Amino acid sequence: MYLMCVSLNYHQLPIELREKFSFSADEIPKANRLLNAEKSILENLLISTCNRTEIYAVVDQIHTGRYYIKRFLAEWFHYTVEEFNQYVSITTKDDAASHLFRVIVGLDSLIKGEPQILGQMKNAFQVATDQGTTGVILNHLFRQAITFSKRMHTEYRVSELAQSSGQAGLHQIKSDFGSLEGKSLAVIGLGHIGKHTAYNASNMGFSKVLLLNRTDQKAEQIANELQGVVEARPFSQLDSVMAEVDAAVFAASVKEPLYQVTNDRQQVIIDLGVPRNVANNSECVNYYDIDNLHSILETNDTKKNQMLNQIAKEIPLEVNDFYVWEKQLHIVPVIRGLREHSLKIEGEAYDSLLRKLPELNAHERKVISKHMKSIINQMIKGPIKEIKELSVTPGATADIDFFCKIFGMDNLKVENQENDR
């Protein structure tokens, strides 16, 4: 049995190609079932996100597994296998396991260290298990990977480091106050930066988040999307809102300041505008412009890279732990023994056929050999899947012994077989 990952991802493909090779959530259960019916595929799991479409599979042979997965994807997306080859990347064995651990912890994401991919992977695993297309190997591997990712996110908390000016501003507000409990925030200007700032602020713990935009309708639309503590206010009420809130983030595109600080009330103001949105002469106000926040982002970049390097160093240990576990599965050498035993019978039958039909040419011999191997692969696929699942049950030893006996492998020395990686 061999682990394999077939990937279409943002490293090789721009978005205009990735969107052509994307599965919808409704399509994935059917796709998992259809792929599982293909020759050589013993277990499989499919994930499709905005940055990647990937299949993780356990196959009985690498070359046939590679062929049937690529053929499945090519047919689903209406390409020939030859056309599809230029888009797909394939890893096997240790490299496939390492790739999974990198993906699920966020090291392979566009935004390094982001936690969203963990939830997407957990969902993909659940869908595949519901369809019955995973088994002993993928179940163990994905549970281990999910646990590893949770541990890394808890230990290093990469996602908590601000990676944008808006995030840095919000973190600065939280740092100045210590706690956001009972604190109110205004976000003024709801372009790209302001909108994302509003989304991030909506679940940070503010008691109230007020949105203002020179087009009132846009503020109302975003407030309706976020709901909860988020409210829209008319832009004409800017001065009264600023007198009301504890903190504000300005992110409008203007030529002249929108707001002049006139009171001596303790307040935190983040000014993301260039030109600046706020004219501030008050010593009571904690005021930060884009240059003040730049040093925070630089420090965060350094910390983030250090954390990501530490996470990357943990992955080889996880891969090794997985293969140590797999090596302890008594069933691995049994399955290899069944394949070798079956192919030996196929080889003897093929040689006998050639002796009886010496007039066959090279092409005819190749076709016959290919179909005989296909028959063997299809005949043993079902038994392999069954005994693989039985291998982790309480009666595994007796089941494996019986399996070996009925397939004529009584003399198989399991303890002397070594697991290929």
PDB file of C-alpha atoms in Angstrom, residues 350 360-367:
ATOM      1  CA  TYR A 350       0.663 -15.932 -19.066  1.00  0.00           C
ATOM      2  CA  LEU A 360       0.845 -14.113 -31.007  1.00  0.00           C
ATOM      3  CA  ASN A 361       2.735 -10.957 -32.006  1.00  0.00           C
ATOM      4  CA  ALA A 362       4.262  -8.417 -29.561  1.00  0.00           C
ATOM      5  CA  HIS A 363       1.224  -6.132 -29.536  1.00  0.00           C
ATOM      6  CA  GLU A 364      -1.190  -9.000 -28.864  1.00  0.00           C
ATOM      7  CA  ARG A 365       1.021 -10.281 -26.059  1.00  0.00           C
ATOM      8  CA  LYS A 366       1.139  -6.824 -24.495  1.00  0.00           C
ATOM      9  CA  VAL A 367      -2.655  -6.462 -24.630  1.00  0.00           C
TER      10      VAL A 367
END
